[in-house]
Amino acid sequence: LEGFNTEFDEHSASLSDDELTMYFDRRDQSQRYRIFAARRPAADAPFAEAAPIALGDGTDSEVEPFITPDGLFFASRRSNGSARLFAAAGRGVTFAPPRQLMAVEMQPFTTTLETPVVSFDGLTIYFSALPDPASPRDIWMASRPDVDQVFGAPRPIAALNTPSDDRPTWISEDNCRLYFLTNRAG
């Protein structure tokens, strides 16, 4: 997309349901990633210049945004290589302070939870996790009964996970199709 690609690294785009705001992460000169948003007046209009969204204190990298009708989900990477999942309520470019998704951060995870993908109704979250530092990422999911509740205990999606690296990227509105990245052979 013209206007989004710079000399810095950009990736992980997520488009709002009304198609008027795009979110993505970009590495800055300090080598940290920040989440940016670009808006447009209509779905067939070009996006305006992207601007960073204030989500944290600026010490960690904020990556892999996933927008839902109620808020923004993302991963926060620390300098030690660990990463945790966060959510910030809001729309457009205005969000409440992020809150860590503590309920999904239970054993067997030790270091890294990333690539959050949330169902359209906000009741299921898919994410990638390293069960231990020597293993590849697997796709996990957790559910909740209501958007005002915390997510329950995570469970692996055995039908998708392989000995290779697997990460979710998008879920259809009807929850019938989950797109994911993998580096499996073939």
C-alpha positions as CSV (number, residue, x, y, z in Angstrom):
1,L,0.0,0.0,0.0
2,E,1.4,3.3,-1.0
3,G,2.2,5.6,2.0
4,F,2.6,2.7,4.4
5,N,5.9,1.2,3.4
6,T,8.9,3.1,4.8
7,E,12.5,2.3,5.4
8,F,11.3,0.7,8.6
9,D,9.8,-2.8,9.0
10,E,6.0,-2.9,8.8
11,H,3.7,-5.9,9.1
12,S,0.6,-7.5,10.8
13,A,-2.1,-5.4,9.2
14,S,-5.7,-5.6,10.6
15,L,-8.7,-3.8,9.0
16,S,-11.6,-2.5,11.1
17,D,-15.1,-4.0,10.3
18,D,-16.2,-0.8,8.6
19,E,-13.0,-0.8,6.5
20,L,-12.2,2.8,7.5
21,T,-9.2,2.2,9.8
22,M,-6.1,0.0,9.3
23,Y,-3.8,-1.0,12.1
24,F,-0.3,-2.4,11.7
25,D,3.0,-2.4,13.5
26,R,6.1,-0.6,12.5
27,R,9.7,-0.7,13.9
28,D,11.0,2.7,14.8
29,Q,14.6,3.9,15.0
30,S,15.0,2.6,18.6
31,Q,14.3,-0.9,17.1
32,R,11.0,-1.1,19.0
33,Y,7.7,-1.8,17.3
34,R,4.6,0.5,17.7
35,I,1.1,0.1,16.5
36,F,0.0,2.6,13.9
37,A,-3.4,3.5,12.6
38,A,-4.4,5.0,9.3
39,R,-7.9,6.2,8.5
40,R,-9.9,7.0,5.4
41,P,-13.4,8.7,4.9
42,A,-14.8,5.8,2.8
43,A,-14.0,2.2,2.0
44,D,-13.0,3.2,-1.6
45,A,-10.9,6.2,-0.6
46,P,-7.1,6.1,0.1
47,F,-5.9,6.0,3.6
48,A,-4.4,9.1,5.2
49,E,-1.0,9.1,6.7
50,A,-0.5,6.6,9.5
51,A,0.1,7.7,13.1
52,P,1.2,5.8,16.2
53,I,-1.4,4.9,18.8
54,A,-0.4,5.5,22.4
55,L,-0.9,2.1,24.1
56,G,1.9,1.7,26.6
57,D,4.8,3.4,28.3
58,G,7.1,3.0,25.2
59,T,9.6,0.6,26.8
60,D,8.2,-2.6,25.2
61,S,7.3,-3.4,21.6
62,E,3.6,-3.5,20.7
63,V,3.0,-5.9,17.8
64,E,0.5,-7.9,15.9
65,P,-2.7,-5.7,16.3
66,F,-6.0,-7.4,15.8
67,I,-9.0,-5.1,15.8
68,T,-12.6,-6.1,16.8
69,P,-15.7,-4.0,17.0
70,D,-15.0,-3.4,20.7
71,G,-11.3,-3.0,20.9
72,L,-7.7,-3.7,19.9
73,F,-5.9,-6.9,20.9
74,F,-2.1,-7.0,20.6
75,A,1.1,-8.6,21.9
76,S,3.7,-6.7,23.9
77,R,7.3,-7.9,23.5
78,R,9.8,-7.3,26.3
79,S,13.5,-6.8,25.8
80,N,14.1,-10.3,27.2
81,G,12.2,-11.9,24.3
82,S,9.0,-12.7,26.3
83,A,5.7,-11.5,25.0
84,R,2.2,-11.2,26.6
85,L,-1.3,-10.5,25.2
86,F,-3.2,-7.2,25.9
87,A,-6.5,-5.7,25.0
88,A,-7.5,-2.0,24.9
89,A,-11.2,-1.1,24.6
90,G,-12.1,1.6,22.1
91,R,-12.6,2.3,18.4
92,G,-10.8,4.3,15.7
93,V,-7.7,5.8,17.2
94,T,-8.9,6.3,20.8
95,F,-8.4,3.4,23.2
96,A,-8.5,2.9,27.0
97,P,-5.3,1.9,28.8
98,P,-4.5,-1.7,27.8
99,R,-5.1,-4.5,30.2
100,Q,-3.1,-7.8,30.2
101,L,-5.0,-10.9,29.4
102,M,-3.9,-12.8,32.5
103,A,-6.4,-15.6,32.3
104,V,-4.7,-17.1,29.2
105,E,-1.3,-16.8,30.7
106,M,-1.2,-20.0,32.7
107,Q,0.8,-23.2,32.3
108,P,2.1,-24.6,30.1
109,F,3.3,-21.3,28.7
110,T,6.6,-20.0,29.9
111,T,7.8,-17.2,27.6
112,T,5.9,-16.0,24.6
113,L,2.2,-15.5,23.7
114,E,1.6,-13.6,20.4
115,T,-0.6,-13.2,17.3
116,P,-4.0,-12.7,19.0
117,V,-7.0,-13.3,16.7
118,V,-10.4,-12.7,18.2
119,S,-13.8,-14.0,17.0
120,F,-16.2,-11.3,15.7
121,D,-18.4,-11.8,18.8
122,G,-15.4,-11.4,21.1
123,L,-16.0,-14.7,22.9
124,T,-13.0,-16.7,21.5
125,I,-9.4,-15.8,21.3
126,Y,-6.8,-17.7,19.2
127,F,-3.1,-17.1,19.7
128,S,0.3,-18.6,19.2
129,A,2.4,-19.7,22.1
130,L,5.8,-21.3,22.8
131,P,5.1,-24.0,25.4
132,D,8.8,-23.9,26.1
133,P,11.8,-22.0,24.6
134,A,12.9,-25.0,22.5
135,S,9.5,-25.7,20.9
136,P,7.9,-24.1,17.8
137,R,4.8,-22.0,18.2
138,D,1.4,-23.8,18.3
139,I,-2.1,-22.3,17.9
140,W,-4.2,-22.2,21.1
141,M,-7.7,-20.9,21.9
142,A,-9.6,-19.7,24.9
143,S,-13.3,-18.8,25.3
144,R,-15.4,-16.8,27.6
145,P,-19.2,-16.6,28.2
146,D,-19.5,-12.8,27.7
147,V,-17.2,-10.0,26.5
148,D,-17.2,-8.5,30.0
149,Q,-15.7,-11.8,31.4
150,V,-12.1,-13.1,31.3
151,F,-11.1,-15.8,28.9
152,G,-11.0,-19.3,30.4
153,A,-8.2,-21.9,30.3
154,P,-6.5,-22.1,26.9
155,R,-6.4,-25.3,25.0
156,P,-4.3,-26.3,21.9
157,I,-6.0,-26.8,18.5
158,A,-4.6,-30.2,17.8
159,A,-6.0,-30.4,14.3
160,L,-3.8,-27.5,13.2
161,N,-0.7,-27.8,15.3
162,T,2.4,-29.6,13.9
163,P,6.0,-30.0,14.9
164,S,6.5,-26.8,12.8
165,D,5.7,-23.1,13.7
166,D,2.0,-22.4,13.5
167,R,0.3,-19.0,14.1
168,P,-3.3,-17.8,13.6
169,T,-3.9,-14.7,11.4
170,W,-7.7,-14.3,10.8
171,I,-11.0,-15.8,11.7
172,S,-14.2,-15.5,9.6
173,E,-17.2,-13.7,11.1
174,D,-19.1,-17.0,11.3
175,N,-16.2,-18.7,13.0
176,C,-16.0,-21.4,10.3
177,R,-12.6,-20.5,8.8
178,L,-9.4,-19.8,10.6
179,Y,-6.4,-18.7,8.5
180,F,-3.0,-19.3,9.8
181,L,0.7,-19.2,9.0
182,T,3.0,-22.2,9.2
183,N,6.5,-23.1,8.1
184,R,5.7,-26.8,7.8
185,A,7.4,-28.7,4.9
186,G,5.7,-28.6,1.6
